[in-house]
PDB file of C-alpha atoms in Angstrom:
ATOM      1  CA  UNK A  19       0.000   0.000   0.000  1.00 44.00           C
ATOM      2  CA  UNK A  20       1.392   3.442  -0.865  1.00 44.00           C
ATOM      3  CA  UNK A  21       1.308   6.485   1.240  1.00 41.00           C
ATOM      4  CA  UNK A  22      -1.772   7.432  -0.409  1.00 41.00           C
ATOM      5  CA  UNK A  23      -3.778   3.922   0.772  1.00 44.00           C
ATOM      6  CA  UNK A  24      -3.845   2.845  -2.636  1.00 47.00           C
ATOM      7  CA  UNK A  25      -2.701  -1.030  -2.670  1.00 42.00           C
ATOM      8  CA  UNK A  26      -0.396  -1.922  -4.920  1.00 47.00           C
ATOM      9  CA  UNK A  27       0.333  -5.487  -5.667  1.00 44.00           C
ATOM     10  CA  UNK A  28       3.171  -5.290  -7.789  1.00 41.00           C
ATOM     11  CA  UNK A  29       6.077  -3.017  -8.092  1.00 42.00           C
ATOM     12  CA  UNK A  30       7.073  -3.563 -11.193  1.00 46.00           C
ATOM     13  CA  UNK A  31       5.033  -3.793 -14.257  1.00 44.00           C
ATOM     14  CA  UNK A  32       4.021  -6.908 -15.949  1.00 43.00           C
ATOM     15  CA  UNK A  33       5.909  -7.917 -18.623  1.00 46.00           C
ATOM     16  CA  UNK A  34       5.016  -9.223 -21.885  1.00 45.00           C
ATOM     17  CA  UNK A  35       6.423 -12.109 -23.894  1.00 39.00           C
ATOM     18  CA  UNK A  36       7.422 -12.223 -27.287  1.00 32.00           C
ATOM     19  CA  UNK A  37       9.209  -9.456 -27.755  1.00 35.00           C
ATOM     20  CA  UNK A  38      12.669  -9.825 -27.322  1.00 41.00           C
ATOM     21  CA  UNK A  39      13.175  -5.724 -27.036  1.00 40.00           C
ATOM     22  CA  UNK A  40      10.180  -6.004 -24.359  1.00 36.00           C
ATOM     23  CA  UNK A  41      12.037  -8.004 -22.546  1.00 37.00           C
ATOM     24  CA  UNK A  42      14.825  -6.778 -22.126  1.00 39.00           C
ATOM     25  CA  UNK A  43      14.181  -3.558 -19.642  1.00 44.00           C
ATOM     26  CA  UNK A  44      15.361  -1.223 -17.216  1.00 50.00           C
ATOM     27  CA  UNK A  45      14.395  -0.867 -13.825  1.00 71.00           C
ATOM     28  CA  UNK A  46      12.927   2.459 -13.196  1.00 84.00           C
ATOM     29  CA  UNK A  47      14.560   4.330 -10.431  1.00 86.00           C
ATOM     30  CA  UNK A  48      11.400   6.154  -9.473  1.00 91.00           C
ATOM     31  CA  UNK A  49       7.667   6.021  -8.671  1.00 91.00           C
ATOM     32  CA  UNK A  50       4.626   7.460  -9.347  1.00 95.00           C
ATOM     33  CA  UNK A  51       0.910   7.172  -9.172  1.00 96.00           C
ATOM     34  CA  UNK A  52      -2.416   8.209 -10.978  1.00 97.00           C
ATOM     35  CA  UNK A  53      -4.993  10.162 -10.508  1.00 98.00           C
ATOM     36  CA  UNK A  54      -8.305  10.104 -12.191  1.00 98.00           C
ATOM     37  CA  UNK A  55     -10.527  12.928 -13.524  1.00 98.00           C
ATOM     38  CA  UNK A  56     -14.149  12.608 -15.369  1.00 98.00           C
ATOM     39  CA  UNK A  57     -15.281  13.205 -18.755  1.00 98.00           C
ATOM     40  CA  UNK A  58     -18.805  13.722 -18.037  1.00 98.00           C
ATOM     41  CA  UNK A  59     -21.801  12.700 -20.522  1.00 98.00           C
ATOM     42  CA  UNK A  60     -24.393  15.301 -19.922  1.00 98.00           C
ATOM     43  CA  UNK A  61     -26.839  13.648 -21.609  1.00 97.00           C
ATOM     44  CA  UNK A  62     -27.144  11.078 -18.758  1.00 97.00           C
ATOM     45  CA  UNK A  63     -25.190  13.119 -16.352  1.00 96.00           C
ATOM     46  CA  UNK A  64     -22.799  10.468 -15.247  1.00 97.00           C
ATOM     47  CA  UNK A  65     -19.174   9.605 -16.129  1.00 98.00           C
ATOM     48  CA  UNK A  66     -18.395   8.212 -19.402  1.00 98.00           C
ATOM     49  CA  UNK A  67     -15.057   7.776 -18.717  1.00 98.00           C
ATOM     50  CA  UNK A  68     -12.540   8.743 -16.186  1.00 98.00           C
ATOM     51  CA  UNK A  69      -8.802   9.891 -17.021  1.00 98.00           C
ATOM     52  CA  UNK A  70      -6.026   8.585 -15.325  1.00 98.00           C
ATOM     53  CA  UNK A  71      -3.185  11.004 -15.095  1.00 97.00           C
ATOM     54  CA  UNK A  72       0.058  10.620 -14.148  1.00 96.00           C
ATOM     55  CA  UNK A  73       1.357  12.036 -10.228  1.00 97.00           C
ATOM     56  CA  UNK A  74       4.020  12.115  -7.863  1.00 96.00           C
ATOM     57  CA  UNK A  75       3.635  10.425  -4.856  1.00 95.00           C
ATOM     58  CA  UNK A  76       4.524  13.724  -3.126  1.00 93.00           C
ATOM     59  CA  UNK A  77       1.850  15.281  -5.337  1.00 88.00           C
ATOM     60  CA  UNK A  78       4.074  16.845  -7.729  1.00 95.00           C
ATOM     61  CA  UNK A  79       2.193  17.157 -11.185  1.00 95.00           C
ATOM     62  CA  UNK A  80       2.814  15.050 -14.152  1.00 94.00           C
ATOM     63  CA  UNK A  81       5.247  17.253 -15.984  1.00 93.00           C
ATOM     64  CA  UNK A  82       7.899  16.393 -13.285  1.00 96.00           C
ATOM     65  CA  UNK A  83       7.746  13.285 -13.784  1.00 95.00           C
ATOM     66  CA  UNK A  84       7.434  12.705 -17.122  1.00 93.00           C
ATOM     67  CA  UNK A  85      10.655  14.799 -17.139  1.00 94.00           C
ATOM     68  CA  UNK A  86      12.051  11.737 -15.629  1.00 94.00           C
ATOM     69  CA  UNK A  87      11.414   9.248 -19.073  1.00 92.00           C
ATOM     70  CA  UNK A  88      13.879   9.367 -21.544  1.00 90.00           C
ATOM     71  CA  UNK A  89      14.647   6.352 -24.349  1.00 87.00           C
ATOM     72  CA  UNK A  90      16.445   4.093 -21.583  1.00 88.00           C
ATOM     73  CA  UNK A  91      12.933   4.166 -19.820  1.00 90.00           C
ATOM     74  CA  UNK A  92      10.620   5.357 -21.894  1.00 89.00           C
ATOM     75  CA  UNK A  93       9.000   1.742 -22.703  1.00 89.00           C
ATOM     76  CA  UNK A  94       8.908  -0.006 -19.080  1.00 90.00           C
ATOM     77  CA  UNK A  95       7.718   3.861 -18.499  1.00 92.00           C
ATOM     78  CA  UNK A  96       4.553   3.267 -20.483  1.00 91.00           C
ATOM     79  CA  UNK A  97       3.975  -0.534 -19.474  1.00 91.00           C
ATOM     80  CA  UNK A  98       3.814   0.403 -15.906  1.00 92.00           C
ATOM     81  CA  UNK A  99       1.463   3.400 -16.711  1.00 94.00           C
ATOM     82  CA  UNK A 100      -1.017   1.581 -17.971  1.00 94.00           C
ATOM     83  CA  UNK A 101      -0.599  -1.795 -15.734  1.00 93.00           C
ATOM     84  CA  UNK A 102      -0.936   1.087 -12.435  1.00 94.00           C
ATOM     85  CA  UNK A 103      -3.891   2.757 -14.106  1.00 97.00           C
ATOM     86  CA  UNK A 104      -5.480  -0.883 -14.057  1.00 97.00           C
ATOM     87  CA  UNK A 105      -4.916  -2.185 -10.554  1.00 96.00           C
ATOM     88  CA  UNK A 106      -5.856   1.235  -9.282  1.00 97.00           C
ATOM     89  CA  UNK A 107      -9.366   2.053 -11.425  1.00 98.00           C
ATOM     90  CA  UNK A 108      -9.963  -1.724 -10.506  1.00 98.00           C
ATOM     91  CA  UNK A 109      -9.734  -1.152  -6.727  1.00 98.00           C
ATOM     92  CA  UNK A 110     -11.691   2.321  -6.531  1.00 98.00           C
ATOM     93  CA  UNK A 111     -14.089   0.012  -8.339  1.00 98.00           C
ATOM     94  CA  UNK A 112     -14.487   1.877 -11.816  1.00 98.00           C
ATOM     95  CA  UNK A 113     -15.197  -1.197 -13.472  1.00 96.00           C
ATOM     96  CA  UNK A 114     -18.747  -1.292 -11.886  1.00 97.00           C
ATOM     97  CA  UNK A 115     -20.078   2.165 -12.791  1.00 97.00           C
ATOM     98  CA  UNK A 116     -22.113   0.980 -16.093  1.00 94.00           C
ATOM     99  CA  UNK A 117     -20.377   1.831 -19.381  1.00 95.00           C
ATOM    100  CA  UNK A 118     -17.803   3.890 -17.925  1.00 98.00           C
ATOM    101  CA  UNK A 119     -14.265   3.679 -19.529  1.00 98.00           C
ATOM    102  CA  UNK A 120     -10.626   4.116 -18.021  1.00 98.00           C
ATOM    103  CA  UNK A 121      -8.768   6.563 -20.556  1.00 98.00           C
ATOM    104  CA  UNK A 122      -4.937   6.195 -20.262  1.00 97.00           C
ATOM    105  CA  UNK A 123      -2.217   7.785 -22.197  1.00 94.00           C
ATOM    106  CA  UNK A 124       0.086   5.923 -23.975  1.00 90.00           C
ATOM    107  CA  UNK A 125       3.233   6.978 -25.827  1.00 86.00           C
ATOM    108  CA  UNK A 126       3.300   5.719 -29.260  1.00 84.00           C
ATOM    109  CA  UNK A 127       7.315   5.716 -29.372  1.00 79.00           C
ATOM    110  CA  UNK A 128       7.217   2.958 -26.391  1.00 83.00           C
ATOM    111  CA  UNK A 129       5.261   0.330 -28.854  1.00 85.00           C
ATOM    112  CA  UNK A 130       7.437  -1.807 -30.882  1.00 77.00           C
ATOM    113  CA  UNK A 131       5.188  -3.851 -31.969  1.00 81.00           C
ATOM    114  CA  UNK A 132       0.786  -3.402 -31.074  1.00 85.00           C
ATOM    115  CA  UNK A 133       0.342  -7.066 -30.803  1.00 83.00           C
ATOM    116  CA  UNK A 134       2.954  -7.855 -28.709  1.00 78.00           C
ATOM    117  CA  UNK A 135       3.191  -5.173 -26.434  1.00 82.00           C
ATOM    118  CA  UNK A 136      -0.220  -4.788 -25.292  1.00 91.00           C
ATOM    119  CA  UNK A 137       0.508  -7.975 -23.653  1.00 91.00           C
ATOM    120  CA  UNK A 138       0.984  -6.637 -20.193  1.00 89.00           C
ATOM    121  CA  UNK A 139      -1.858  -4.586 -20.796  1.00 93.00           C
ATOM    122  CA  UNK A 140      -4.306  -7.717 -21.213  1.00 94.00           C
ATOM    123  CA  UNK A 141      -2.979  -9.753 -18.599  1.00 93.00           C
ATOM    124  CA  UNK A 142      -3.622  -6.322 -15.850  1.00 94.00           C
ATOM    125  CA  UNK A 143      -6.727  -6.338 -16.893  1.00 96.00           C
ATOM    126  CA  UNK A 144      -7.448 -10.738 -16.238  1.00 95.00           C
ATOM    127  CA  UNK A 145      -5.191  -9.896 -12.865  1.00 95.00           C
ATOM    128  CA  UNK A 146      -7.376  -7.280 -11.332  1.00 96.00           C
ATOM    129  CA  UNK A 147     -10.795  -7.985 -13.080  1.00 97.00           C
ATOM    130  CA  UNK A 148     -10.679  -5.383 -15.268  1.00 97.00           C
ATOM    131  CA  UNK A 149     -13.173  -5.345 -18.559  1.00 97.00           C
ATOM    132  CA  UNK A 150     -10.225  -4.264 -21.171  1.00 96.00           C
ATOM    133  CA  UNK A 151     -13.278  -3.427 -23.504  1.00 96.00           C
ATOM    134  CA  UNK A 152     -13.861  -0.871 -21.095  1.00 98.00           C
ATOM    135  CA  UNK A 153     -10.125   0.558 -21.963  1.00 98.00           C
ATOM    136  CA  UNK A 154     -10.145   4.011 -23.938  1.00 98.00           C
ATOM    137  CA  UNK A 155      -5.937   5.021 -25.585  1.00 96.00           C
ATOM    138  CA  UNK A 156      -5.679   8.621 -26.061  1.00 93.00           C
ATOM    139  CA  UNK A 157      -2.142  10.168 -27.987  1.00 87.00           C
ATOM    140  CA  UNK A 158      -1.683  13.581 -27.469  1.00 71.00           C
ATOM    141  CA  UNK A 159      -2.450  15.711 -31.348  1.00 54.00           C
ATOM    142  CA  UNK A 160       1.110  17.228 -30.169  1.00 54.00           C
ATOM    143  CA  UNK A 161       3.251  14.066 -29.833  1.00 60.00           C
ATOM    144  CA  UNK A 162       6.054  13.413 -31.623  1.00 60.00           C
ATOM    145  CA  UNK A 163       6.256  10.295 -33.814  1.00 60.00           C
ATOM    146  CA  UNK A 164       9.095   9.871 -35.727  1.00 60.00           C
ATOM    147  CA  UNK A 165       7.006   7.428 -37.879  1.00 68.00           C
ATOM    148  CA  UNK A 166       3.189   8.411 -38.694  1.00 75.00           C
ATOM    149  CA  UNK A 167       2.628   4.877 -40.112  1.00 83.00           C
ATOM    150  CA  UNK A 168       3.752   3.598 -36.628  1.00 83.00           C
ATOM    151  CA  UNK A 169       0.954   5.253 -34.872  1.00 84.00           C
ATOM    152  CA  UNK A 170      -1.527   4.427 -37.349  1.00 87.00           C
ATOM    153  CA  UNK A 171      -0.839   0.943 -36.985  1.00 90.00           C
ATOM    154  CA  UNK A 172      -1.155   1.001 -33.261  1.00 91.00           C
ATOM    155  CA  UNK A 173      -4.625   2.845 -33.399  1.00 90.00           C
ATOM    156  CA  UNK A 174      -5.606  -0.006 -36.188  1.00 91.00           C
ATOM    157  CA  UNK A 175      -4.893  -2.563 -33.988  1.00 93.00           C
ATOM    158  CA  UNK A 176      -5.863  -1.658 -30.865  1.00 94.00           C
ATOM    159  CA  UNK A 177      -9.117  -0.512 -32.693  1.00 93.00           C
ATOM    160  CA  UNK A 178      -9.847  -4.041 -34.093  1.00 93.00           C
ATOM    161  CA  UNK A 179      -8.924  -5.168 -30.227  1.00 94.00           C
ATOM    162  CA  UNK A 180     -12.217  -3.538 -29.334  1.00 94.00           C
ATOM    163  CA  UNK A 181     -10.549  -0.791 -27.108  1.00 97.00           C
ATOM    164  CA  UNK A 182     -11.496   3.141 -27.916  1.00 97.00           C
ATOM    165  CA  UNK A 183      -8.994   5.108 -29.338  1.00 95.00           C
ATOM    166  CA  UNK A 184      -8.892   9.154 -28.979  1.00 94.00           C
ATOM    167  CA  UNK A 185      -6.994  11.966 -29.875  1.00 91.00           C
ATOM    168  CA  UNK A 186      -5.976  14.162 -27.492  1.00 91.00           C
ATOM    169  CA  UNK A 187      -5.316  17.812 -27.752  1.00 89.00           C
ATOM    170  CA  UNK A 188      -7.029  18.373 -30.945  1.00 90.00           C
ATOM    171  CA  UNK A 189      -5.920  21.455 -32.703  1.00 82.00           C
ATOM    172  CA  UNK A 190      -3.116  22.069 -30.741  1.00 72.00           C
ATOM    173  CA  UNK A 191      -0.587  21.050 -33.223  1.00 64.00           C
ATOM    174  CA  UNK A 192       0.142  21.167 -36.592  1.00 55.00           C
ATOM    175  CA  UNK A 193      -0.652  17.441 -37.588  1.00 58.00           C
ATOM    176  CA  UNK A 194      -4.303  16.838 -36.729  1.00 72.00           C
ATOM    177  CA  UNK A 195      -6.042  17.103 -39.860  1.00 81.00           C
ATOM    178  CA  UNK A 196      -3.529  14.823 -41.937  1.00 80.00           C
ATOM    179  CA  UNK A 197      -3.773  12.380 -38.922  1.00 80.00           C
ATOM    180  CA  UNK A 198      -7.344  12.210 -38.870  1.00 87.00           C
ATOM    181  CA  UNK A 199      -7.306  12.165 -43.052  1.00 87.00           C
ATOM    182  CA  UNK A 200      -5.498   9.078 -42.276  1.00 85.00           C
ATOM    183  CA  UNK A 201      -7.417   7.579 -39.111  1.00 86.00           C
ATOM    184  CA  UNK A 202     -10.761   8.380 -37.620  1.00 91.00           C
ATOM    185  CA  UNK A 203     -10.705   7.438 -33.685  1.00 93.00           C
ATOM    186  CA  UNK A 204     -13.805   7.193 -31.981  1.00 96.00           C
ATOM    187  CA  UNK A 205     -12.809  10.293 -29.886  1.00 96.00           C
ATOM    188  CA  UNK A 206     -11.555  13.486 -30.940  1.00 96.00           C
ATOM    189  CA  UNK A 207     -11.060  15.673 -27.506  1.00 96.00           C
ATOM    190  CA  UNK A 208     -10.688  19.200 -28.437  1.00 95.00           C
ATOM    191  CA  UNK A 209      -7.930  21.147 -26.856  1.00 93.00           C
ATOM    192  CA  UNK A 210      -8.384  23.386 -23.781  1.00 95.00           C
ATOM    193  CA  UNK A 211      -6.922  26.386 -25.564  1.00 94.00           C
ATOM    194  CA  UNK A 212      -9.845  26.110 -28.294  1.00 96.00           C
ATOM    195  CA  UNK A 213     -13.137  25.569 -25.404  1.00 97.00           C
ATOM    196  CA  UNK A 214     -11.685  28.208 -23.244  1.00 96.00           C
ATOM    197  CA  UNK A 215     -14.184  31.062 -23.186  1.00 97.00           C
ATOM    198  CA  UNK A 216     -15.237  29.988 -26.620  1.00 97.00           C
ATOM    199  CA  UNK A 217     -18.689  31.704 -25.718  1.00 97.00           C
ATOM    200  CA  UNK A 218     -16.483  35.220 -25.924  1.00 96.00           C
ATOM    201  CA  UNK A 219     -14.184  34.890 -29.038  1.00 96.00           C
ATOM    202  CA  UNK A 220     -15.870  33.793 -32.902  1.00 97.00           C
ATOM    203  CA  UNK A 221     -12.818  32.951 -34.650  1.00 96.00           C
ATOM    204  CA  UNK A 222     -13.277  30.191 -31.682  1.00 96.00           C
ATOM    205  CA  UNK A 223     -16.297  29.263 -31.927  1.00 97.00           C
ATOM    206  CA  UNK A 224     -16.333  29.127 -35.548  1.00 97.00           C
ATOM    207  CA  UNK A 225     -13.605  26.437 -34.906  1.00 95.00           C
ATOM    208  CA  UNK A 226     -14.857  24.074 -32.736  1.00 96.00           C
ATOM    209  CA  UNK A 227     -18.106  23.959 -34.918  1.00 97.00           C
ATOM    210  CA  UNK A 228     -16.325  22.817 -37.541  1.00 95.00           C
ATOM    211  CA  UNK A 229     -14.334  20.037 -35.742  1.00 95.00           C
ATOM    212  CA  UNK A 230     -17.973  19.043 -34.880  1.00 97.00           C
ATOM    213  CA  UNK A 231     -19.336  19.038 -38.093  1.00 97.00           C
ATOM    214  CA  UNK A 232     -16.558  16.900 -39.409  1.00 95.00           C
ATOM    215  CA  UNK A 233     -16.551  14.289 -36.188  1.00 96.00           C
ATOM    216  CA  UNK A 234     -20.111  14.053 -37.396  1.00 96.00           C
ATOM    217  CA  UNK A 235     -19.896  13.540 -40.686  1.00 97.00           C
ATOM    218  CA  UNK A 236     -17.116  10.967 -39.918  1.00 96.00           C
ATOM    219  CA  UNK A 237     -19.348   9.385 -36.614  1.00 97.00           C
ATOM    220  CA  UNK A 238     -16.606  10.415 -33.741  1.00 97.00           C
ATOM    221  CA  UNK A 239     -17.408  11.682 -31.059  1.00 98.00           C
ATOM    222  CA  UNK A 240     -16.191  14.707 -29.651  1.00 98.00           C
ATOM    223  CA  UNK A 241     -15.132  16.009 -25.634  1.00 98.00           C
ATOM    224  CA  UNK A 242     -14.680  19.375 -24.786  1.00 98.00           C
ATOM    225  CA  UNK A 243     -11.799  20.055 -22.167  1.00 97.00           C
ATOM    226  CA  UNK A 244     -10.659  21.987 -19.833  1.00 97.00           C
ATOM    227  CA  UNK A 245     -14.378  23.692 -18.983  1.00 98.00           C
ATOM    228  CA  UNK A 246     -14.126  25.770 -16.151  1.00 98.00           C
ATOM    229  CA  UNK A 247     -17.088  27.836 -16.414  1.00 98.00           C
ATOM    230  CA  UNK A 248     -21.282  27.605 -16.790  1.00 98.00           C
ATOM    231  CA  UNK A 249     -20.416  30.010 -19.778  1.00 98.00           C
ATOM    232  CA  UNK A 250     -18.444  27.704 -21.835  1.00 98.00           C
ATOM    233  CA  UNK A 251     -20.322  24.759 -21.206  1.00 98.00           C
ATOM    234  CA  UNK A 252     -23.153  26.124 -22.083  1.00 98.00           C
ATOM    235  CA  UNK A 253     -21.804  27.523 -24.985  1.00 98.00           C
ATOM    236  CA  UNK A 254     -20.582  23.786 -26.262  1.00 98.00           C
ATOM    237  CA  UNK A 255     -23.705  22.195 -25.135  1.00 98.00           C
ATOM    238  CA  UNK A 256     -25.492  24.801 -27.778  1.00 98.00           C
ATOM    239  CA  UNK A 257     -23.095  23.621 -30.381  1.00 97.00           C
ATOM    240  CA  UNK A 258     -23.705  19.670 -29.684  1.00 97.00           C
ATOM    241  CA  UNK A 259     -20.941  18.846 -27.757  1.00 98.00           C
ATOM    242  CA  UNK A 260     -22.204  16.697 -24.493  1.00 98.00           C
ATOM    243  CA  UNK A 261     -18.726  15.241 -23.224  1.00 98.00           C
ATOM    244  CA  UNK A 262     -17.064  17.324 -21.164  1.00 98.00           C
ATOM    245  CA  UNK A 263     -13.058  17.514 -19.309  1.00 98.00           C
ATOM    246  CA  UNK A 264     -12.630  20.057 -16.325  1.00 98.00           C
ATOM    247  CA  UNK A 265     -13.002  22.031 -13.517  1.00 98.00           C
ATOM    248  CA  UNK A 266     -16.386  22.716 -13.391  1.00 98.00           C
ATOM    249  CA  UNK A 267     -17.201  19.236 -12.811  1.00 98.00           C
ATOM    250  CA  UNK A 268     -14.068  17.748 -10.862  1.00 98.00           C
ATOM    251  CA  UNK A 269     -10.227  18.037 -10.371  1.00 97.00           C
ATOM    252  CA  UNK A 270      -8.147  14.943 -10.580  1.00 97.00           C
ATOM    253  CA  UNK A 271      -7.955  13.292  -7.617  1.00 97.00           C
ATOM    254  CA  UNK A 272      -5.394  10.830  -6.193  1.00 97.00           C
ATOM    255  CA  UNK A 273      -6.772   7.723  -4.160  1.00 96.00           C
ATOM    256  CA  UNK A 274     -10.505   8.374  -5.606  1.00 97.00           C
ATOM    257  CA  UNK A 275     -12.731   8.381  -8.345  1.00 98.00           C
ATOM    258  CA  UNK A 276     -14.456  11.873  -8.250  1.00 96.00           C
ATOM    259  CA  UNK A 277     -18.398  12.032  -8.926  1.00 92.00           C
ATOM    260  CA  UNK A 278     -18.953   8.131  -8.929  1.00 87.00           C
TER     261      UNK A 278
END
């Protein structure tokens, strides 16, 4: 059990087989742990998924420590990411809140190969009784990927695998529209610097309608993030956008699943 009363069964993440590069990996030489935040359906007002994010165990916020991952690390990195996001949405029970998804990040640069490393991934989910249909992968719009094709191939499979997939970040970089030309995910989430106060600013607004027409016209669906106030929500809501990232409804929070 960590110092936040979240148990923790192993201390190390699984690892796959298969794969001789997956095998072969570093011991990290720190720690970490998640916290979750809720991307509310306002339709039924209840969560459709919760986020987990990565946190220090002192609290410090996930830019610290992914300062910490570098290419010695970078794959056991991700592995344990998404084998702690498991065991710990598993204990806080996530699992049994009724079509609710766990959302993790993964970096596409850790794969080598979809079908081999998602291993880990399957066998966290059998270990703590975990539905892995109930598993959403988000990439950040911004993310660098040395090979497009790579990523593409990951979304594929892990599509075909029955998990979600999502872009995150959506119009904060340069290579969104090509990507999605490419690949439609069943989540687009549109980036925080686009919602915010998007009931104040037209060249804004003008935007994210857009993103929504297309999502529609390609049958994704689309979260807002990073609402903060009645204004904005209200504002997407008018617009057709019912998932919703932020404030308003809940901070991420260490040790518990906020608005279950």
């Amino acid at each position: 059990m960590d110092e936040h009363g979240m148990t923790t069964q192993f201390s190390s993440p699984l690892s796959p087989t298969g794969c001789d590069r997956c095998r072969n990996l570093q011991a990290l030489d720190f720690d970490f742990t998640m916290a979750f935040q809720p991307i509310m359906n306002l339709e039924t007002n209840t969560p459709f998924a919760y986020e987990a994010l990565v946190r220090g165990l002192n609290g410090e916020g996930a830019a610290t420590i992914l300062a910490k991952v570098n290419d010695s690390n970078r794959y056991r990195f991700d592995q344990a990411c998404r084998v702690k996001a498991i065991e710990l949405a598993a204990g806080l029970g996530l699992h049994e809140l009724p079509d609710c998804h766990l959302s993790i990040n993964f970096l596409p640069n850790a794969v080598y190969r979809p079908d081999t490393c998602i291993r880990s991934t399957l066998e966290a989910c059998s270990t703590f009784g975990f539905p892995s249909e109930r598993l959403m992968f988000e990439v950040a719009e911004g993310e660098h990927v040395s090979d497009a094709s790579h990523l593409l191939g990951i979304f594929r499979d892990y599509s075909a695998r029955g998990f979600l997939t999502a872009i995150d970040d959506f119009g904060a970089g340069y290579a969104g529209l090509n990507l999605l030309a490419r690949f439609q995910p069943h989540i687009l989430k549109i980036d925080m610097e686009l919602t915010r106060e998007v009931h104040r600013h037209e060249v804004k607004r003008a935007i994210v309608e857009a993103i929504v027409l297309v999502s529609r016209r390609l049958n994704i669906r689309v979260v807002a993030e990073g609402i903060e106030t009645a204004q904005e929500r209200d504002a997407l809501v008018d617009m057709g956008i019912l998932l919703h990232q932020g404030y308003l409804y809940a901070r991420p929070h260490v040790g518990a699943l906020p608005l279950r």
